[in-house]
GROMACS .gro file of C-alpha atoms in nm:
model
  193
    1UNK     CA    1   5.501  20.217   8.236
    2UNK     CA    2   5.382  19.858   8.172
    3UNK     CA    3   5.242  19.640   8.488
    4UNK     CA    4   5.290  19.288   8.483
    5UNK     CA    5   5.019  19.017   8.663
    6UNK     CA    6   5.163  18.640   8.760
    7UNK     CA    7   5.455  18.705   8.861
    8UNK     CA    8   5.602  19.007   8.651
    9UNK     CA    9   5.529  18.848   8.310
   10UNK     CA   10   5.444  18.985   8.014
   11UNK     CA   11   5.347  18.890   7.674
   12UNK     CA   12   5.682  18.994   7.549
   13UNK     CA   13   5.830  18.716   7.779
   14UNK     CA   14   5.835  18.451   7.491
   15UNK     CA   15   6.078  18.624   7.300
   16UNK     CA   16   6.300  18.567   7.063
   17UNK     CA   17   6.632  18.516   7.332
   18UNK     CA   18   6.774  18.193   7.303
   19UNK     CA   19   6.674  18.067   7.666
   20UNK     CA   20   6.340  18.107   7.597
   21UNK     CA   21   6.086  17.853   7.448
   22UNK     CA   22   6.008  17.948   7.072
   23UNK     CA   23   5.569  18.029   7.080
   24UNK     CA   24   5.349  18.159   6.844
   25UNK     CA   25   5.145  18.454   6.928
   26UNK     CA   26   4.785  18.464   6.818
   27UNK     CA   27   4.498  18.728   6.884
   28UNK     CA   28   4.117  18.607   7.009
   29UNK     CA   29   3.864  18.720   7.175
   30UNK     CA   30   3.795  18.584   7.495
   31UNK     CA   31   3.379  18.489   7.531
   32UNK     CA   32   3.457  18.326   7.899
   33UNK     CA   33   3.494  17.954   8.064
   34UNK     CA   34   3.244  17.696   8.252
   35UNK     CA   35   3.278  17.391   8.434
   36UNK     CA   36   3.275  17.060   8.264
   37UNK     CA   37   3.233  16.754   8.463
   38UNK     CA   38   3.475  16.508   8.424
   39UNK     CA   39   3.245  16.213   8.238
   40UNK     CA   40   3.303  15.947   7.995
   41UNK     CA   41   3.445  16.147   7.673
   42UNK     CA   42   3.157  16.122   7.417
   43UNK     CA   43   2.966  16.268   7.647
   44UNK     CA   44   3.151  16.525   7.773
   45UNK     CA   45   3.237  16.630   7.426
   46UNK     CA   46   2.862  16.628   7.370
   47UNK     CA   47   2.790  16.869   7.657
   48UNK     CA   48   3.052  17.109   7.548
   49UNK     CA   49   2.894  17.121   7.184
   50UNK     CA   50   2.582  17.215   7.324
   51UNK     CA   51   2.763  17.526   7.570
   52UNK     CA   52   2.937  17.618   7.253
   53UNK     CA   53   2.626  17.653   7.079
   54UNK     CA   54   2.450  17.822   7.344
   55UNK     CA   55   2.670  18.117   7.348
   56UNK     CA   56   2.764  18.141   7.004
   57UNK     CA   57   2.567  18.498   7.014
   58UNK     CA   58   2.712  18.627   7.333
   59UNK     CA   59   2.842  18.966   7.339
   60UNK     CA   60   3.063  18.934   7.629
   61UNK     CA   61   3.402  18.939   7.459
   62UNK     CA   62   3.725  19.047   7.540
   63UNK     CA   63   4.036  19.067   7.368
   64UNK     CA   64   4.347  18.893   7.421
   65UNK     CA   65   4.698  18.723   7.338
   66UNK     CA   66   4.741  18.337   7.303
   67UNK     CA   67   5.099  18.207   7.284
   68UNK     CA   68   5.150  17.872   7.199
   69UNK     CA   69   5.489  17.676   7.258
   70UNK     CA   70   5.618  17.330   7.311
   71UNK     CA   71   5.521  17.376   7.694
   72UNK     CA   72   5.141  17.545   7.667
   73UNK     CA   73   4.928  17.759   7.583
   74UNK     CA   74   4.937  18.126   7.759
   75UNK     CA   75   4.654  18.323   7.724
   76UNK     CA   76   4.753  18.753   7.828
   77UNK     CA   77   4.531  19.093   7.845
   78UNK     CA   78   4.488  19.272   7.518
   79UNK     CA   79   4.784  19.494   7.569
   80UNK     CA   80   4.995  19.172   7.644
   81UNK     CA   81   5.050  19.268   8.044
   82UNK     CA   82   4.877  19.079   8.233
   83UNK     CA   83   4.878  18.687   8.206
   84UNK     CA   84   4.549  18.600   8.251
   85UNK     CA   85   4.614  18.206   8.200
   86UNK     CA   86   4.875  17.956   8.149
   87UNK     CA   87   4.784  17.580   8.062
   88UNK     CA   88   5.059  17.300   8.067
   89UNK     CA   89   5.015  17.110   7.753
   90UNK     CA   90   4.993  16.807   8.006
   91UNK     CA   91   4.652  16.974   8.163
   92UNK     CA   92   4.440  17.044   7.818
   93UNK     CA   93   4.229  16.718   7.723
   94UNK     CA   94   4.033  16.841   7.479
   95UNK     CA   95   4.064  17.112   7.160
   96UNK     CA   96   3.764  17.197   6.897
   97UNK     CA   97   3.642  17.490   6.693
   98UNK     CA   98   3.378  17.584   6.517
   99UNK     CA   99   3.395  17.727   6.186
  100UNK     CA  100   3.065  17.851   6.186
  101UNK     CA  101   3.027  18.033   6.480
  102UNK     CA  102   3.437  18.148   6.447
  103UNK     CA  103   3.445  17.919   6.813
  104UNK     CA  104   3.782  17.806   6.910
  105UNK     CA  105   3.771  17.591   7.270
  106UNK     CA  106   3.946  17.397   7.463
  107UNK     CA  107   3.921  17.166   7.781
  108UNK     CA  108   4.208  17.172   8.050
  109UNK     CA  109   4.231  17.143   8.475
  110UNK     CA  110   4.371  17.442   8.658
  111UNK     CA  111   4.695  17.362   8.841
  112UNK     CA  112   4.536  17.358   9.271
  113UNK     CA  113   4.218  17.145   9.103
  114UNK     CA  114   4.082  16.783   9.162
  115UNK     CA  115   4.135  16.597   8.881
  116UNK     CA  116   3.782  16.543   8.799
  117UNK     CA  117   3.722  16.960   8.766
  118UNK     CA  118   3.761  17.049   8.420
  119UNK     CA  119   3.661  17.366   8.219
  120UNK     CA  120   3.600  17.466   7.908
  121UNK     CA  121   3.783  17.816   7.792
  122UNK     CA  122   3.570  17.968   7.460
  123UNK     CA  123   3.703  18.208   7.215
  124UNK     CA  124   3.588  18.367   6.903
  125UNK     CA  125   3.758  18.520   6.580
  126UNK     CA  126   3.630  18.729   6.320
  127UNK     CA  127   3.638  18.480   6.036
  128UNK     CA  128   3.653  18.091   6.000
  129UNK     CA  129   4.016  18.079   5.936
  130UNK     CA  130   4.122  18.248   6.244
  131UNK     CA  131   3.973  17.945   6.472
  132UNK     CA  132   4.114  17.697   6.260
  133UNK     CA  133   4.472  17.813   6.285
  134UNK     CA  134   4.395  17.840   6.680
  135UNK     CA  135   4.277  17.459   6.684
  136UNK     CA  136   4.576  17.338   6.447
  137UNK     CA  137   4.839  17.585   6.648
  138UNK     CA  138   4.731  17.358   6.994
  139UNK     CA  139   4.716  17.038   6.798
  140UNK     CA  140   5.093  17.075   6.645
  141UNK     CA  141   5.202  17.176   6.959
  142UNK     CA  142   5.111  16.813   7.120
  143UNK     CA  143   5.248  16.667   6.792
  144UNK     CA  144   5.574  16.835   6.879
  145UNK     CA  145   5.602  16.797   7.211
  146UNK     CA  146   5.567  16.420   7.158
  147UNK     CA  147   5.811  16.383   6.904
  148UNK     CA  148   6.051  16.563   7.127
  149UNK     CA  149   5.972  16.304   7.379
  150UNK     CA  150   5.986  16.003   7.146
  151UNK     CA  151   6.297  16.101   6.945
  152UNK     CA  152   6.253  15.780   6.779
  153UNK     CA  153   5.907  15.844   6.584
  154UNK     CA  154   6.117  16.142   6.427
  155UNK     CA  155   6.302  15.951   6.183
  156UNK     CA  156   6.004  15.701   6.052
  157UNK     CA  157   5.940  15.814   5.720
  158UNK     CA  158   5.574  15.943   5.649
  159UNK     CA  159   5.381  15.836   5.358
  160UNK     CA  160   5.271  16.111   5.147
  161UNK     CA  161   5.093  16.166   4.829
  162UNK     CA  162   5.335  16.246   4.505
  163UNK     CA  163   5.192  16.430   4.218
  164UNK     CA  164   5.080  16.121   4.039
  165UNK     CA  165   4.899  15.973   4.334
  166UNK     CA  166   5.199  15.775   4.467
  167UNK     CA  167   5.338  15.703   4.824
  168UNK     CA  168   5.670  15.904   4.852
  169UNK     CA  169   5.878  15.914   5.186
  170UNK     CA  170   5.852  16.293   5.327
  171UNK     CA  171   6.184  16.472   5.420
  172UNK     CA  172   6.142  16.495   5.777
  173UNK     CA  173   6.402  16.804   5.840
  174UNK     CA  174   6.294  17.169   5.861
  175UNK     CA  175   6.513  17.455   5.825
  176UNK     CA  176   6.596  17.654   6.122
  177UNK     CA  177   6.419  17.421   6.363
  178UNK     CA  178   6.534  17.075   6.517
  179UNK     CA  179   6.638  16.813   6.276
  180UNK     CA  180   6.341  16.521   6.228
  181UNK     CA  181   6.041  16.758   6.267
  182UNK     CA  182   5.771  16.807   5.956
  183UNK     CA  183   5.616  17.175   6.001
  184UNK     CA  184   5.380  17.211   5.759
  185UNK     CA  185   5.012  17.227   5.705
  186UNK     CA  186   4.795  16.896   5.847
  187UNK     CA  187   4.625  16.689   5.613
  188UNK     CA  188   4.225  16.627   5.622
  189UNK     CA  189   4.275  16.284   5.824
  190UNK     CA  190   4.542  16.444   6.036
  191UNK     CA  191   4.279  16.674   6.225
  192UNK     CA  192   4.119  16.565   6.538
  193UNK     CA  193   3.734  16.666   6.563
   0.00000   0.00000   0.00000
């Protein structure tokens, strides 16, 4: 018998049925979250470095489920029962990871908060890699979400690099997904820090 916390929803419930948003499901471990106060971006971003670094060695860790779609980022229990967060895409301000310390973080309001309470929510991997495809999973899902907002950026050609070095316009269609959207990897300029 499986329980179900918020509401009676599982891990499962981003499934494959047509009705429901297409996400990508991703395993972390979950180190914890603290408060970030809501100052001018540098040096918020500065503060957060410096939390990040500060518990880059803590053991506290538990494992979990991330599911990222076009709407958030869900975060469930190990077994996938209990949803232990949900973040609107429209609440996170803020992604990073570390490569390092195998840190992926990112800075979002809960739903009943001020808008000047922010926290930060830290999770580890076991390798470098792991992070990075956490950090680029959030990142391409604002990239989408905005190009299904702005249908018009979809069909502006995007230079890209042919094998001899020249500018070639990209094909902007992707099989089995809407027409106009690029889904592949992000180029070294294309990453936020």
């Amino acid at each position: 018998m499986q329980r179900a916390g918020a509401g009676g929803r599982r891990a499962s419930d981003c499934g494959p049925a047509p009705h429901r948003p297409r996400c990508i499901t991703k395993f972390a471990q979950y180190v914890g979250s603290f408060p970030v106060d809501d100052l001018d971006t540098q040096e918020s971003v500065w503060l957060v470095q410096q939390q990040l670094w500060a518990l880059k060695d803590c053991p506290r860790r538990r494992a979990v489920i991330l599911k990222f779609s076009l709407q958030g980022l869900k975060i469930y229990s190990g077994e996938g029962e209990v949803l232990l967060m949900a973040h609107a895409l429209r609440r996170i301000l803020y992604s990073t990871w570390c490569p390092a310390d195998c840190q992926f973080a990112f800075m979002a309001r809960n739903p009943q908060s001020p808008a000047n309470k922010l926290f930060c929510h830290l999770f580890v991997g076991n390798q470098p890699g792991e992070v990075q495809i956490l950090h680029l999973l959030l990142c391409r899902s604002f990239q989408l979400a905005y190009l299904l907002q702005h249908p018009e950026q979809r069909t502006q050609p995007e230079p890209c690099l042919g094998s001899a070095g020249d500018i070639a316009p990209k094909q902007l269609s992707s099989p089995g997904g809407p027409p106009g959207l690029v889904r592949e990897p992000f180029g070294r300029g294309q990453l936020s820090q």
